Structures are given as C-alpha cells and as structure tokens.
Amino acid sequence: MNTEQSPPPYNPYYPPQYPNAAQGNAGQPTAGVMPPVVVHVDMGIPDSAPPEYTLGFENENCFSDAVIRRGFIRKVYLTLMVQLIITVGIICAFLFWETLSDWVKGTIWFTYTMMGVTIVLTIVLICCGDIRRKVPLNFIFLGLFTITEGLLLGSVVVYYSAEAVLWAVGATALVSLAMSLFSLQSKWDFTAASGSIWAMGWTLFSFALLCAILRSQYLYIFYASLGTLIFSVYLVMDTQLILGGKHKYSINPEEYIFAALNLYLDIIAIFLLLLQLIGLCR
C-alpha cells in the first residue's frame, strides 16, 4: 500500500496561502508549496557600482550642462573685468602723468616694441592650447598680454586730448553694453554667420590699406565708422559663442581664457576706432 501523501493542489493565487499561519507558523510555507520568488529587475546599475552612483535622467544632464555654462560665463566676465581695470589704469597713467607722456612721445621704439610683444603673446594664446588651458600658465600669459596691451594703448592715447580719450572710453562702454544686451535677447544666431563676418573683417583690413595709401580725412572717418560697426558685430558673435545654448556654435567651457581674450580684443578694437573717429571729428 502506498503511504505517500499526494502533493497539495496547485494554487493559482499570488501570494500563496499558508494554511498553518493560524497555528503560529506565520510566514512558513507548508510542505510542497513553493515560496514566492523574488525577481531581480535590472535597473542599469552594476553590482560593483560605487555608493555615489545614482540613476540619471536627461533633464539632470541638461541641468548639469547649464550649471557648467553659467560658471564658465562668470569666469569669463570676471577675467574680462580684471583685464579692463588693468588696461584703464595703465591708460590713465599715460594720460595724466606728463613726464611719462613726454617720454613716450620722444621714444618711438617703445610703441613698436609693445606692438611686437603684443602680437607674439596673442599668437601664443590663440595657437598654443596647452598654455591656454594649463593653470597658472594661462593666467601668467594673459596677464603679460594685458599689461603689454595697456602699455601699447597708453603710447597711443598720449597723442589725443584727455577729453577725447574719456569720450571714447564712455562710448566704448555704451556700445559694449548695448551689444551684450542685444546678444542676450536676439533671435538671430550670429555664430552661424561666422564665415560672413570673417570676410567682413578681411574687407575692413583691405580698406585700411587703402586708407594708408590715399590719406584722406573723410576716408579715415568712413573707415572708423565701418570698423566700429564690424567689430560690434564681432562682439555680438563672440558673446553668443560664450552663451551657448540654442546657438549653432559655442566655446568649450575649458576655454575661458580664449573667450575672455576674444571679448577683450573686440572691445579694444572698438575703443581705438571710436578714439580715431572722435579725434578726427574734433
């Protein structure tokens, strides 16, 4: 006679019922009843992941990019502000220190020396990416460039009156602020037209050579006006490259020295052109 008990019938309900729970065996399955199976769901996190590993979402990545971009913008404009303060201080020294002003007027080699050093440092900062990204070399070279550029501008402003220089500084600040605000709210993407703007720059350079040959005051006034317009467009484009976002092209957040250098050169070019325009019109 077969004394083995047949297994209990299959229970289709989940979770399985434990009939002995009332006798104090709660949670203990009866013989022949399989316990509930816990299914491991792969959430994309490896077992060996560090404790700081968390689930990420696209919105979180976008937020992270926005935070990085805002930090990059603050760093660029803080660097630019320091550059402009140093430059204005050097210009004021040449403008109001008569002994220094007279010495510069009597030593032509000083202006050409500062021009050559400025060109060399500009090429180094633009072409040498390792120097431009490595701290503190990038700040050292940018500081040297700012000082030499300030000395170059100081050797130029001594040939203008203090009133004309102050008017040019005020006009440059007004134009730069207006172009920056325009860059923030404009729906036009100037970064997509960088090729056309580059062609405009070379056209202005060719026109400058023509002015050097003809030497006409009215031609100089037209050149200064056209140059101010073109470099204002350059300032808008460089500002949009820094802002990034919806624009077609943007500057890498690691290139804050390069971005500050672009804005600084645009503002200096506008200042020199406005100074020439004001000096010619007076």
XYZ file of C-alpha atoms in Angstrom, residues 68-222:
155
model
C 28.691 74.390 -16.076
C 27.864 77.011 -18.709
C 26.839 79.589 -16.074
C 30.060 79.011 -14.166
C 32.002 79.386 -17.408
C 30.255 82.703 -18.194
C 31.000 84.073 -14.720
C 34.660 83.110 -15.043
C 34.948 84.743 -18.482
C 33.410 88.055 -17.459
C 35.332 88.181 -14.195
C 38.577 87.706 -16.139
C 37.487 90.341 -18.662
C 36.656 92.813 -15.882
C 40.131 92.432 -14.359
C 41.706 92.932 -17.796
C 39.729 96.107 -18.443
C 40.500 97.545 -14.997
C 44.242 96.990 -15.519
C 44.065 98.490 -19.015
C 42.160 101.591 -17.910
C 44.618 102.096 -15.040
C 47.613 101.988 -17.398
C 45.895 104.344 -19.857
C 45.193 106.847 -17.073
C 48.853 106.717 -16.025
C 49.997 107.618 -19.552
C 47.246 110.202 -19.935
C 47.717 112.193 -16.723
C 51.418 111.638 -15.940
C 53.090 114.305 -18.023
C 56.625 113.007 -17.523
C 55.665 109.582 -18.837
C 53.668 111.113 -21.677
C 56.597 113.269 -22.796
C 58.967 110.290 -22.593
C 56.708 108.146 -24.802
C 56.427 110.909 -27.393
C 60.204 111.104 -27.579
C 60.811 107.322 -27.847
C 59.101 105.899 -30.902
C 60.712 102.476 -30.388
C 58.603 101.904 -27.265
C 55.339 101.790 -29.238
C 56.683 99.402 -31.863
C 58.252 97.172 -29.208
C 54.963 96.870 -27.331
C 53.185 96.185 -30.607
C 55.543 93.317 -31.440
C 55.305 91.786 -27.958
C 51.506 92.046 -28.044
C 51.345 90.261 -31.406
C 53.615 87.455 -30.161
C 51.610 86.935 -26.962
C 48.347 86.956 -28.934
C 49.660 84.237 -31.247
C 50.817 82.175 -28.260
C 47.441 82.419 -26.513
C 45.497 81.586 -29.679
C 47.669 78.804 -31.113
C 49.088 77.075 -28.001
C 46.168 75.211 -26.444
C 48.298 73.614 -23.708
C 49.412 77.018 -22.419
C 45.912 78.429 -22.731
C 44.324 75.663 -20.626
C 47.016 74.993 -18.030
C 46.851 76.887 -14.729
C 48.762 79.089 -13.824
C 50.476 79.449 -17.215
C 47.283 80.688 -18.842
C 46.822 83.476 -16.287
C 50.507 84.428 -16.458
C 50.466 84.792 -20.235
C 47.091 86.546 -20.183
C 48.394 88.952 -17.537
C 51.501 89.702 -19.606
C 49.332 90.257 -22.674
C 47.016 92.615 -20.775
C 49.924 94.669 -19.435
C 51.639 94.958 -22.828
C 48.333 95.834 -24.498
C 47.744 98.503 -21.860
C 51.241 99.921 -22.470
C 50.565 99.922 -26.214
C 47.271 101.744 -25.759
C 48.955 104.175 -23.371
C 51.550 105.023 -26.013
C 48.687 105.744 -28.428
C 46.427 107.887 -26.225
C 49.224 110.374 -25.464
C 48.628 111.855 -28.918
C 44.985 112.619 -28.083
C 43.480 115.010 -25.592
C 42.224 113.692 -22.275
C 38.682 114.776 -23.170
C 38.705 112.790 -26.419
C 40.020 109.688 -24.629
C 37.353 109.911 -21.939
C 34.651 110.318 -24.587
C 35.995 107.254 -26.386
C 36.014 105.226 -23.159
C 32.416 106.199 -22.422
C 31.278 105.466 -25.970
C 33.058 102.082 -25.901
C 31.365 101.153 -22.631
C 27.963 102.152 -24.058
C 28.461 100.203 -27.294
C 29.761 97.115 -25.471
C 26.838 97.114 -23.035
C 24.302 97.586 -25.836
C 25.803 94.773 -27.929
C 25.925 92.423 -24.923
C 22.256 93.045 -24.121
C 21.390 92.565 -27.781
C 23.210 89.212 -27.757
C 21.172 88.035 -24.774
C 17.735 88.644 -26.316
C 18.366 88.458 -30.044
C 16.784 85.599 -32.018
C 19.424 85.973 -34.726
C 22.221 83.448 -34.488
C 25.402 85.304 -35.434
C 27.540 82.215 -34.763
C 26.041 80.576 -37.858
C 27.279 83.507 -39.962
C 30.863 83.421 -38.699
C 32.194 82.939 -42.239
C 30.494 86.077 -43.499
C 31.700 88.073 -40.506
C 35.233 86.817 -41.090
C 35.005 88.027 -44.700
C 33.844 91.430 -43.449
C 36.912 91.613 -41.226
C 39.283 90.969 -44.110
C 37.414 93.539 -46.198
C 37.983 96.078 -43.439
C 41.689 95.197 -43.404
C 41.921 95.769 -47.149
C 40.120 99.080 -46.730
C 42.664 100.066 -44.056
C 45.483 99.541 -46.549
C 43.614 101.787 -48.988
C 43.317 104.477 -46.307
C 47.052 104.263 -45.640
C 47.738 104.932 -49.327
C 45.212 107.706 -50.024
C 45.463 109.518 -46.653
C 42.122 111.279 -46.809
C 40.435 112.539 -43.627
C 36.948 111.725 -44.894
C 38.120 108.253 -45.848
C 39.518 107.822 -42.333
C 36.159 108.822 -40.828
C 34.323 106.333 -43.029
